[in-house]
Coordinates of C-alpha atoms and ligand atoms in Angstrom, one line a residue:
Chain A
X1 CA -3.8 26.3 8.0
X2 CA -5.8 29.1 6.7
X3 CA -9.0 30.2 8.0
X4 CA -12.3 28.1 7.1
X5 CA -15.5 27.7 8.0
X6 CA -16.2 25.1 10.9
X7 CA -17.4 21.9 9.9
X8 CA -18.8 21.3 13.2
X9 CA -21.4 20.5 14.9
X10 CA -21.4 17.3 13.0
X11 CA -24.9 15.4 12.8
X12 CA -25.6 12.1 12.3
X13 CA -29.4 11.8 10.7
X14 CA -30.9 7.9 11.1
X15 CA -27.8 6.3 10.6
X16 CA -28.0 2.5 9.4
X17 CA -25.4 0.3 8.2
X18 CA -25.6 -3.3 7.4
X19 CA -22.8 -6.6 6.3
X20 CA -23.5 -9.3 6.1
X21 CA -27.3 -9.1 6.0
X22 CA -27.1 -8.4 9.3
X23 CA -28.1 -4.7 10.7
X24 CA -25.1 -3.5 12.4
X25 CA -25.4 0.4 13.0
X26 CA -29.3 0.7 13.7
X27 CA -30.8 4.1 13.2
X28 CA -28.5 6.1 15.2
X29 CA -29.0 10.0 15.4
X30 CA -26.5 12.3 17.2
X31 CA -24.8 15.8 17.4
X32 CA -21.2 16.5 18.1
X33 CA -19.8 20.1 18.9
X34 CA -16.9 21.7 19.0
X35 CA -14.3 21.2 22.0
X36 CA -15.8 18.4 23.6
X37 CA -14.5 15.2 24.1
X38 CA -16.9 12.3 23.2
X39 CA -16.0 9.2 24.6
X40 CA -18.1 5.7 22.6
X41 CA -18.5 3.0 25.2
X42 CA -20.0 -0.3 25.2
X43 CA -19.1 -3.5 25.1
X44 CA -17.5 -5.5 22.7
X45 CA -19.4 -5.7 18.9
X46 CA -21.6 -2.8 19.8
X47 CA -20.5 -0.9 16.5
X48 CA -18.1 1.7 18.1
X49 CA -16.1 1.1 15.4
X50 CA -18.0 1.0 12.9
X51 CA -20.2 4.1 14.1
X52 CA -16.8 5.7 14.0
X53 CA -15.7 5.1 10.7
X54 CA -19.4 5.8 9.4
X55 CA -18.8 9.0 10.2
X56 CA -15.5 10.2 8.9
X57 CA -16.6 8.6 5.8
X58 CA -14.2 5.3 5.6
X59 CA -17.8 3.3 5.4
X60 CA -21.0 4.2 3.4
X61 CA -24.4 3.8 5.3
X62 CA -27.0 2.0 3.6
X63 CA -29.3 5.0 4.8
X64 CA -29.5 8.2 6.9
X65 CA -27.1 10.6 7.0
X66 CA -23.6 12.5 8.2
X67 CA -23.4 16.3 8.1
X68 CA -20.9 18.1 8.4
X69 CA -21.6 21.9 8.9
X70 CA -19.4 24.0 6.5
X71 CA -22.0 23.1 3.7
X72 CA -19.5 23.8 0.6
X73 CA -17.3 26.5 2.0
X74 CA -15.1 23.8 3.2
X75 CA -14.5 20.3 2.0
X76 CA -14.6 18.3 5.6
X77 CA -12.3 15.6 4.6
X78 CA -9.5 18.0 4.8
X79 CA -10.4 18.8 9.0
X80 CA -10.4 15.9 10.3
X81 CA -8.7 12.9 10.5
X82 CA -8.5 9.2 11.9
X83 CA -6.6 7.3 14.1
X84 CA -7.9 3.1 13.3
X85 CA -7.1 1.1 15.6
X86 CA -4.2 -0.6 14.1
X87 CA -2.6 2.2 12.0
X88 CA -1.4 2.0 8.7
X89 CA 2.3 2.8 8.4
X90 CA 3.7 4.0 5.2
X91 CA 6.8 2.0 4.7
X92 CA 9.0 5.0 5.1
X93 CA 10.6 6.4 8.2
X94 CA 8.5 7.9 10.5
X95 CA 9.4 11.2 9.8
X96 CA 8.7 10.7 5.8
X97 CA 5.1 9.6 7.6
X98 CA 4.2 12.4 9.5
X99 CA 5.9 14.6 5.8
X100 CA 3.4 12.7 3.7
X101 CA 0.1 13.5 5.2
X102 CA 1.4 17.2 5.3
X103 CA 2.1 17.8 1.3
X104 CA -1.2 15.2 0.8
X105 CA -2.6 18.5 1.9
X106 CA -0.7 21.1 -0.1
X107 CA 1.5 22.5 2.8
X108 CA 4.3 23.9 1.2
X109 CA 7.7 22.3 1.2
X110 CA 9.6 25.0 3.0
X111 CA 6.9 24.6 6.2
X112 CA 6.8 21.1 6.7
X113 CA 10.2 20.5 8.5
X114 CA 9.4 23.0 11.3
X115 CA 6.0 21.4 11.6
X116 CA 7.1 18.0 11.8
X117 CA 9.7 18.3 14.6
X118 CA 7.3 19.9 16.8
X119 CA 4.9 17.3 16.7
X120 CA 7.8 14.5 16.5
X121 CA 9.3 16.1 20.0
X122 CA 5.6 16.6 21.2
X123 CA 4.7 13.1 20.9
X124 CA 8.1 12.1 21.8
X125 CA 9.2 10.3 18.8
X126 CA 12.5 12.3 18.5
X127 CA 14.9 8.8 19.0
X128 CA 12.8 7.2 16.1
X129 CA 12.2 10.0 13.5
X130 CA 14.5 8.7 11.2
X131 CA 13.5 4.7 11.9
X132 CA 11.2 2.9 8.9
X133 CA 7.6 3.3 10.7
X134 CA 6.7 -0.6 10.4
X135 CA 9.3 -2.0 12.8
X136 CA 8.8 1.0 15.7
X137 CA 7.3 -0.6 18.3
X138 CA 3.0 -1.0 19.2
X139 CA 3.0 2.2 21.2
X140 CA 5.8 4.2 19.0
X141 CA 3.4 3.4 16.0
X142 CA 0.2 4.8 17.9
X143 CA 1.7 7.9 18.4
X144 CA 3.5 8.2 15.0
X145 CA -0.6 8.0 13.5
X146 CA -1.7 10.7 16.4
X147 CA 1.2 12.7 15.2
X148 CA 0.4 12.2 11.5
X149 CA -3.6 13.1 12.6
X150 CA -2.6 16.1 14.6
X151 CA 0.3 17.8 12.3
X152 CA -2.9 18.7 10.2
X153 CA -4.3 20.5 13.0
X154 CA -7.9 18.8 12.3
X155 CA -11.2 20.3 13.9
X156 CA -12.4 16.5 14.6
X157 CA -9.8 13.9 15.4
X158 CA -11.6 10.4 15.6
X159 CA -9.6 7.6 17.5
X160 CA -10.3 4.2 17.7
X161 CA -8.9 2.2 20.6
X162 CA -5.9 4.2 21.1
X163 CA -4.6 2.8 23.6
X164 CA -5.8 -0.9 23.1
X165 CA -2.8 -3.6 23.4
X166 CA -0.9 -0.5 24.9
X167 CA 1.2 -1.2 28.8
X168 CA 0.2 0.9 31.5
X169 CA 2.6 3.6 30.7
X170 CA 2.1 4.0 26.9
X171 CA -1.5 4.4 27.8
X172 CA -0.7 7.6 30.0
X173 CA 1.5 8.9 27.3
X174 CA -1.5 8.3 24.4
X175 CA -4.0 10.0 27.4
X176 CA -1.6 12.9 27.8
X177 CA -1.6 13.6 24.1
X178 CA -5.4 13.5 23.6
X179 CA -5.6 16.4 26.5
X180 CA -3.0 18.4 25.1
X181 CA -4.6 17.6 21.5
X182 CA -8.2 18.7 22.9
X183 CA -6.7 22.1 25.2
X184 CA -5.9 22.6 21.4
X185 CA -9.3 23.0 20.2
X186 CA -9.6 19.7 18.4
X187 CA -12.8 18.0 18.9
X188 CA -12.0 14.4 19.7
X189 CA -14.5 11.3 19.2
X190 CA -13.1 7.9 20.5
X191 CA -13.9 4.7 21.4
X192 CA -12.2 2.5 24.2
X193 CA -13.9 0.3 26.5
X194 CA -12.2 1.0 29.5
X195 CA -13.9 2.9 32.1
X196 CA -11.1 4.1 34.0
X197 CA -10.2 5.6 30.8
X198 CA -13.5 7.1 30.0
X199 CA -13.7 8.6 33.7
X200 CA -9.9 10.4 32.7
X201 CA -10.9 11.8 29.1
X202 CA -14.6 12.6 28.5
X203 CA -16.9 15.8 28.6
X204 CA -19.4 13.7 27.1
X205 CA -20.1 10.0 26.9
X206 CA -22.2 8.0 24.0
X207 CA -23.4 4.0 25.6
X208 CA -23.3 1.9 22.4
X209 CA -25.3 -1.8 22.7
X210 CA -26.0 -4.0 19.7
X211 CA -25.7 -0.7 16.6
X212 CA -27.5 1.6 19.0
X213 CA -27.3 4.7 21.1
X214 CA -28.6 3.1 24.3
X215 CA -27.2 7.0 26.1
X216 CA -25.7 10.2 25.8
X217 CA -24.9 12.1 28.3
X218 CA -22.3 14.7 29.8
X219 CA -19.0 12.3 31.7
X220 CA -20.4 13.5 34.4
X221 CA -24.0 12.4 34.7
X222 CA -23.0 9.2 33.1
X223 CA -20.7 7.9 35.6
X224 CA -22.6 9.9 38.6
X225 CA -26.2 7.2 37.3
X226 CA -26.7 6.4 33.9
X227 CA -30.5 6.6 33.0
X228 CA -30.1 3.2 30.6
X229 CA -30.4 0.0 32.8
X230 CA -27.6 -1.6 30.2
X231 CA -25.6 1.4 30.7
X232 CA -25.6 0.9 34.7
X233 CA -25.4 -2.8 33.8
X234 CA -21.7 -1.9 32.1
X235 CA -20.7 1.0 34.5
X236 CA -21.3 -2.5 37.1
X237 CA -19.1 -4.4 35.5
X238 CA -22.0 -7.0 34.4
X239 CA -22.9 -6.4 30.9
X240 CA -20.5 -9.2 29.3
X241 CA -21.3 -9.3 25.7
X242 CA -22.1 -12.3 24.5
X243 CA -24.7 -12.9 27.3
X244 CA -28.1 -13.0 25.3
X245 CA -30.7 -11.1 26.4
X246 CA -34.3 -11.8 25.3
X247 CA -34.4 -9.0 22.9
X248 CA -36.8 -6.6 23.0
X249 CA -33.8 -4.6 21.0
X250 CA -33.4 -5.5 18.0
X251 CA -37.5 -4.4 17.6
X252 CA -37.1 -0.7 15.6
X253 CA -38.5 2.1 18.1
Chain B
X1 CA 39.6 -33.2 -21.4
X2 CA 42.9 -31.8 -21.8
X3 CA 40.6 -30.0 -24.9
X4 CA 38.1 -29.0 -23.3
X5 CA 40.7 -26.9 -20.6
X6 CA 42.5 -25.6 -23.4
X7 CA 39.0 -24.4 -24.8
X8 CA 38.6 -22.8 -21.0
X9 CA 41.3 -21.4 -20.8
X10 CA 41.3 -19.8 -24.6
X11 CA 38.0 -19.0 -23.6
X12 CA 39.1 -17.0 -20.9
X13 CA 41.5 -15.6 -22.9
X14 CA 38.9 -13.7 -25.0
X15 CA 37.2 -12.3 -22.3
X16 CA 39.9 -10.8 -20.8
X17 CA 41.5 -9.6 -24.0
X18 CA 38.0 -8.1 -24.6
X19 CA 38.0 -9.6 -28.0
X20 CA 36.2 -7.7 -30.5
X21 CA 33.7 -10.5 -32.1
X22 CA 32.9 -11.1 -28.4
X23 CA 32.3 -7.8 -27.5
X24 CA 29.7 -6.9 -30.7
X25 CA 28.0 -10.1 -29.9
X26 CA 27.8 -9.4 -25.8
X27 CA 26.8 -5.1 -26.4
X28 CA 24.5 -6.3 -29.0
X29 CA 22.8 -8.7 -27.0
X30 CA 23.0 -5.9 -23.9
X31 CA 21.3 -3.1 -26.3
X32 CA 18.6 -5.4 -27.6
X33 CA 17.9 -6.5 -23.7
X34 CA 18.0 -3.2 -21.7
X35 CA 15.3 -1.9 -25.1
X36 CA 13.0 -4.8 -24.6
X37 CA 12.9 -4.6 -21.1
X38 CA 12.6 -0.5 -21.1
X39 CA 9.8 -0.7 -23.7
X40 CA 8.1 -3.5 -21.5
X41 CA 8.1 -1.5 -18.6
X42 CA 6.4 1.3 -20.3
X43 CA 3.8 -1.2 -21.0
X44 CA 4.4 -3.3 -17.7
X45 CA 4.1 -1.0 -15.0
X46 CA 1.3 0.8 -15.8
X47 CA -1.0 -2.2 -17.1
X48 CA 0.0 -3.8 -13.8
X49 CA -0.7 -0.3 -11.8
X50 CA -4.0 -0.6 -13.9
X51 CA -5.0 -4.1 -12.7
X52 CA -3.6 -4.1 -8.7
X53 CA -6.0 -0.7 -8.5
X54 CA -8.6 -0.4 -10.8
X55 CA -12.3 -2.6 -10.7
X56 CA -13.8 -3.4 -14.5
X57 CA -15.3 -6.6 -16.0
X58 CA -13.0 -9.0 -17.4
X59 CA -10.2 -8.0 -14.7
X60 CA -10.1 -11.5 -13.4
X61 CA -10.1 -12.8 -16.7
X62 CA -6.8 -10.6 -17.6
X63 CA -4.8 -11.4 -14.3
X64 CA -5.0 -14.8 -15.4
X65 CA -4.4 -14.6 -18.6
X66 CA -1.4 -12.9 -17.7
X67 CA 0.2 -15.4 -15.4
X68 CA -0.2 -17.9 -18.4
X69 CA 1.5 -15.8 -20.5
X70 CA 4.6 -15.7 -17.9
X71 CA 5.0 -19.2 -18.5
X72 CA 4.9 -19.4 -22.4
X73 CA 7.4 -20.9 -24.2
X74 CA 9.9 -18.5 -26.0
X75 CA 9.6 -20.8 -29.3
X76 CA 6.0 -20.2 -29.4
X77 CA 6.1 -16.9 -28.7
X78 CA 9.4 -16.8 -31.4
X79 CA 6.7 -18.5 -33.9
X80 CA 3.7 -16.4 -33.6
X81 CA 5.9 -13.0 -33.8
X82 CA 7.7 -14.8 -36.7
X83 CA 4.0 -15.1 -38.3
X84 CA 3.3 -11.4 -37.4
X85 CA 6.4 -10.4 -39.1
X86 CA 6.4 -13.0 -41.9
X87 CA 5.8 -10.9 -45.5
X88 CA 2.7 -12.6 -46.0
X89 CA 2.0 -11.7 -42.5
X90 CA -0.3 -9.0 -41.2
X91 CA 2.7 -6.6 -40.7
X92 CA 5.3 -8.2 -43.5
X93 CA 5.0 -4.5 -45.2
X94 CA 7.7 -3.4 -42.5
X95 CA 9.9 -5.7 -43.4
X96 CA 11.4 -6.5 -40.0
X97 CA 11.9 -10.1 -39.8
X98 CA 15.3 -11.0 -38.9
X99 CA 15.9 -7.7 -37.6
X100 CA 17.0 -6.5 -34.0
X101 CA 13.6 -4.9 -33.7
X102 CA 12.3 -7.9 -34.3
X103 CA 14.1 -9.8 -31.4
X104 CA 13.2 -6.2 -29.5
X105 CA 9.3 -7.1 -30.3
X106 CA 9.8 -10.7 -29.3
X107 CA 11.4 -9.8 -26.0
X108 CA 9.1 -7.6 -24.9
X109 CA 6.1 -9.9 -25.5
X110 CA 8.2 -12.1 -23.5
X111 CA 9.1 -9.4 -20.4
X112 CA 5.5 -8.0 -20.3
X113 CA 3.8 -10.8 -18.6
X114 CA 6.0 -10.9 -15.7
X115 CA 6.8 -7.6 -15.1
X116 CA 2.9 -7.1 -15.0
X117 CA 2.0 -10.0 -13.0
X118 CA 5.1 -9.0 -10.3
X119 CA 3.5 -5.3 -10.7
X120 CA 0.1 -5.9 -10.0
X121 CA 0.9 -8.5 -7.4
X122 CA 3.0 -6.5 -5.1
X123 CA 0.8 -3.2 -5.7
X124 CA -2.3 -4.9 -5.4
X125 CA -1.0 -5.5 -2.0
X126 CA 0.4 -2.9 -0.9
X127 CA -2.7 -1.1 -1.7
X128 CA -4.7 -3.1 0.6
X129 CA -2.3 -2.2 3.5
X130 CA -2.3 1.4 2.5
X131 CA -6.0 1.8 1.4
X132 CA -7.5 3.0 4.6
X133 CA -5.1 5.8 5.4
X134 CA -5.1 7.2 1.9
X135 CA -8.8 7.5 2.3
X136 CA -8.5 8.8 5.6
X137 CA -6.8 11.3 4.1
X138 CA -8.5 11.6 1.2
X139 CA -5.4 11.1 -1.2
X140 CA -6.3 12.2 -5.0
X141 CA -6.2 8.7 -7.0
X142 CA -2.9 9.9 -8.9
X143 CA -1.1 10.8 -5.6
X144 CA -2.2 7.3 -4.8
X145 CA -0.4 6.0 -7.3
X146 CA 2.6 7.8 -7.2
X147 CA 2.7 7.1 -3.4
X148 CA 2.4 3.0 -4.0
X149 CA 4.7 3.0 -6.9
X150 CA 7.4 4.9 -4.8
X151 CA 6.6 2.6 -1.7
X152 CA 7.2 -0.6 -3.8
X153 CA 10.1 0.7 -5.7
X154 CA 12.2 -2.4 -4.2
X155 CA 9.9 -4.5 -5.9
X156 CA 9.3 -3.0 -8.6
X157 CA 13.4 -2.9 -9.7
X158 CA 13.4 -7.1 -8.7
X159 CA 10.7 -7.0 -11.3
X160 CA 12.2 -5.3 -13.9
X161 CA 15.6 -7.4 -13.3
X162 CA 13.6 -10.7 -13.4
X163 CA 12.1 -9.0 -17.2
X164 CA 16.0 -8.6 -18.1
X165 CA 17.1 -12.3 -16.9
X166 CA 14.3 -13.6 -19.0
X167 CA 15.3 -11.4 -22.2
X168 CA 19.0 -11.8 -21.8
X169 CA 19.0 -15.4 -21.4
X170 CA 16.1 -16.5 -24.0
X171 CA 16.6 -18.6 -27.2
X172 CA 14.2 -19.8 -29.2
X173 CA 12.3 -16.9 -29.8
X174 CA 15.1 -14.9 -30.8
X175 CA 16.5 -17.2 -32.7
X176 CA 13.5 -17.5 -35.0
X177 CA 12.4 -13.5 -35.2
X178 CA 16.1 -12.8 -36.0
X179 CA 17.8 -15.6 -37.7
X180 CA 21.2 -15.1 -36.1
X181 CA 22.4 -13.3 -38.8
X182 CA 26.4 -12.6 -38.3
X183 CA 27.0 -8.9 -37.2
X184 CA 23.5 -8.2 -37.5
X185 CA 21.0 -10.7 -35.1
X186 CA 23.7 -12.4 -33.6
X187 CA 23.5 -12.4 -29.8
X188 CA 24.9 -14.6 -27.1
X189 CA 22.3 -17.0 -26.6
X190 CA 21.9 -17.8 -30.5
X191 CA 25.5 -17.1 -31.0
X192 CA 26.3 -19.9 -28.0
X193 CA 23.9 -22.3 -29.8
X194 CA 25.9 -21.9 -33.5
X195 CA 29.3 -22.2 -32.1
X196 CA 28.8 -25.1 -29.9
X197 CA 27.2 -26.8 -33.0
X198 CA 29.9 -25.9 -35.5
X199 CA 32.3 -27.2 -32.3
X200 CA 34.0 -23.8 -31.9
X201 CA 34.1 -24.3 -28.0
X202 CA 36.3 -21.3 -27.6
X203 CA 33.8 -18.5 -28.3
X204 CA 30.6 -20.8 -27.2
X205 CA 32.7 -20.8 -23.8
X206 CA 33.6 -17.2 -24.1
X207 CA 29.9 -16.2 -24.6
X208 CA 28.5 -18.9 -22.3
X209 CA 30.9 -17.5 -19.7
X210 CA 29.9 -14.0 -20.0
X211 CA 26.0 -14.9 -19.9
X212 CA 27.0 -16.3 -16.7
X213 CA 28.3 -13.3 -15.4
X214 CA 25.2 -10.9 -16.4
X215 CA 23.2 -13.4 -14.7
X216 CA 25.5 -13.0 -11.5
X217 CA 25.5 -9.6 -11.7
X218 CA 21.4 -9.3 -11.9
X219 CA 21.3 -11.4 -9.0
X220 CA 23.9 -9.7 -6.9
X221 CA 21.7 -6.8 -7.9
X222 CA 18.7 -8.3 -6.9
X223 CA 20.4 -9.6 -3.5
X224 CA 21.9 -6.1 -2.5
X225 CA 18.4 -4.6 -3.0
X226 CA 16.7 -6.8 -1.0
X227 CA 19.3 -6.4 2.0
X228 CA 19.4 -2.7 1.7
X229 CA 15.3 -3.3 2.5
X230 CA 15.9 -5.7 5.3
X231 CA 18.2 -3.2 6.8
X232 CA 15.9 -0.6 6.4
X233 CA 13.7 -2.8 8.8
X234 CA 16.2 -2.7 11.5
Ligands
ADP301 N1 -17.9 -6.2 7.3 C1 -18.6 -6.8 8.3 N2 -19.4 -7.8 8.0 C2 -20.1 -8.4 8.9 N3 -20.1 -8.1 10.2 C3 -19.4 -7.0 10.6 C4 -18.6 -6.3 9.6 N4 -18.0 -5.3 10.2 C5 -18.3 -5.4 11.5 N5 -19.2 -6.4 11.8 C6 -19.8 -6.7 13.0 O1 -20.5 -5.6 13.5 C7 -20.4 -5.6 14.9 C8 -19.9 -4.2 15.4 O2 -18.5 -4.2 15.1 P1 -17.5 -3.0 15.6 O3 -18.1 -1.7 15.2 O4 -16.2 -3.4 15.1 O5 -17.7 -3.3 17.2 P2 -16.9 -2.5 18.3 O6 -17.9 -1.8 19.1 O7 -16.2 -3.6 19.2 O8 -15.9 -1.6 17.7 C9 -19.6 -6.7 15.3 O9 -20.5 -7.8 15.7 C10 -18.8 -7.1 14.1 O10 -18.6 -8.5 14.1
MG302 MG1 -13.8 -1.7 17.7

């Protein structure tokens, strides 16, 4: 891919969504660099996901802002992409897949083969390449979309759940990938709420409750003593979410 | 029912002999088909590309309109082209009543309803499936399009064969736009309907027989294509 301006640091300005005449993403504000790993956690319904598709543009916010930092030197659609939680799979093989998202993006004809069998042996789809993508298997289709995402060599790659529904050892192999993606110089955002994942991926951890940023902090910090009282409440294995708390929370600060 | 075999078999006969009034009534019949349904997909596919993807008032109002137009009666719609086409009729000047474009008119009018409604059906969902990545990766809206189209081309061709069963195997509306005129309009359907009337089993047999084959053969079609899918999904 040819040179552009980075579109990172990405900011998110006040950010507010709302369905259902209910205020699901409440005035969230954040920064994301370069090379970092940014892991959303929180409990179930927090708005990981939607936070997530928010901000690589799938959902318009009823207010605030996401800024991306090439201004107009670069459009930032075309560096990054998204891996949703259940993955859409062209009904073609899962070669003709990974081929698509490639001449979507004007690589020329000639290049694309070469491309595409590095990142089908990377992700270890070689036995499948030439299967229809819809009837490979749960974990077969994750990696077919992280293979998609990454054959465009984006500068933000968001995930969502990667590894949700995965066994044990398709969860190592998606958690290998998103290393090797990141030693890359990929940015990654992702969601998952399983700490034991967190603890293996993130440089830096964002504690989602109810549409807010209740923390973020470096991995580090977070699982050595998390400021936020709901955030220790979650690293303790308590914070179940539909337990109702007398809300002092959904009050605008 | 000793005549009725002998009819059979004379029937038969023809077919194999490739009997020349047989074979201007069954290529007639073919050419007239095959134009109404290629004309109607011209129409078809797009106007159903147009509804399965695009938002604008009175949408709703069309898709239905459209599935009640699958289910019209060919007579009617025979009638009200007959109207059309009638010399005091809005378009009499062109004088094409009881012409083959005339049957070509009627079929299509016929075929467009549901090749569109099949159209926009199985784009409309496969749209909805797709939607999400082709955002993700910001698709431009023709790519889109080209993308779905070639995605549902399965569906698309069942379409289309449906269009030609319809067309092929119509009466009444041919029979009034083109007036089963002998070596002109004359196609298996109306020609089936004359020579069982005037009792001439043998080529009502021969035609009838033939009909039955094209409607095989778009079935077969229609078969093989869906295998080949379901053993794509292997
Ligand atoms: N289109 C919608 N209409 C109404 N509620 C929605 C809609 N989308 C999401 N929600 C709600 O918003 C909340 C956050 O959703 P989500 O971002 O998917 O949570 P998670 O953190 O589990 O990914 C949930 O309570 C969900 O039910
Ligand atoms: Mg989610």
């Amino acid at each position: 891919m040819t040179k552009h301006p980075s579109i990172l640091p990405l900011k998110v300005e006040n950010l507010e969504y709302e369905a259902g005449g209910k205020q699901l993403i409440k005035n969230i504000s954040s920064e994301f660099n370069q090379g970092k790993r940014y892991l959303l956690l929180g409990p179930n319904g927090a708005g990981k996901t939607l936070l997530l598709r928010l901000c690589h543009g799938l959902l318009k916010p009823k207010s605030g802002k996401v800024i991306w930092s090439s201004g107009k030197d670069a459009n930032p659609k075309h560096h990054q992409a998204m891996v949703t939680q259940r993955p859409v799979m062209l009904r073609r093989s899962a070669y003709a897949n990974i081929d698509y998202a490639l001449s979507v993006r004007g690589v020329e004809k000639s290049l694309r083969p070469d491309m595409i069998n590095a990142v089908i042996q990377r992700t270890g789809l070689t036995r499948v390449a030439n299967k229809l993508a819809t009837v490979l298997s749960l974990g077969e289709q994750q990696r077919l979309a992280i293979a998609r995402a990454w054959v465009l060599k984006p500068e933000v790659l968001f995930m969502d759940e990667p590894t949700a529904s995965l066994d044990p050892p398709a969860t190592h192999s998606i958690e290998e990938l998103i290393h090797e993606i990141s030693a890359e110089g990929t940015t990654v955002i992702m969601t998952c709420h399983d700490l034991g994942q967190a603890k293996r991926l993130a440089t830096d951890v964002l504690f989602m409750f109810r549409g807010r940023i209740k923390e973020m902090s470096s991995a580090d910090d977070f699982f050595a003593g998390p400021q936020n009282d709901l955030a220790q409440a979650f690293l303790d294995g308590q914070l179940i979410w539909w337990k109702r708390r007398p809300e002092k929370d959904d009050v605008q600060i | 029912m000793n005549d009725l075999w002998q009819a059979f078999f004379k029937a038969i006969s023809l077919v194999i002999t490739l009997d020349n009034r047989l074979l201007e009534i069954v290529f007639l019949s073919l050419r007239l088909s095959l134009s109404a349904v290629g004309i109607a997909l011209l129409i078809a596919l797009p106007f159903g590309a147009v509804l399965a993807l695009t938002k604008f008032p009175g949408r709703k109002i069309l898709v239905i309109i459209i599935n009640v137009f699958m289910g019209l009666p060919p007579v009617v719609v025979g009638l009200f082209v007959y109207l059309l086409l009638s010399r005091s009729g809005p378009f009499g000047v062109f004088g094409l009543l009881f012409t083959p474009t005339a049957m070509i008119i009627a079929q299509v009018i016929l075929v467009v309803p549901i090749v569109t409604a099949i159209t926009r059906q199985v784009l409309e969902e496969l749209h909805l499936e797709y939607d999400e990545l082709l955002r993700s990766l910001d698709v431009p809206w023709y790519r889109k399009v080209t993308a779905l189209v070639w995605d549902a081309r399965f569906s698309l061709t069942t379409a289309a064969l449906a269009g030609f069963g319809r067309a092929i195997s119509e009466v009444g509306a041919v029979m009034i736009v083109g007036g089963n005129i002998d070596h002109l309009t004359r196609v298996m359907t109306t020609a089936i309907a004359l020579e069982a009337r005037k009792g001439d089993l043998v080529m009502a047999l021969a035609l009838g027989l033939v009909l039955l084959a094209v409607a095989l053969g778009i079935n077969l079609f229609a078969y093989s294509i869906t295998e080949t899918v379901k053993r794509r999904h292997q």
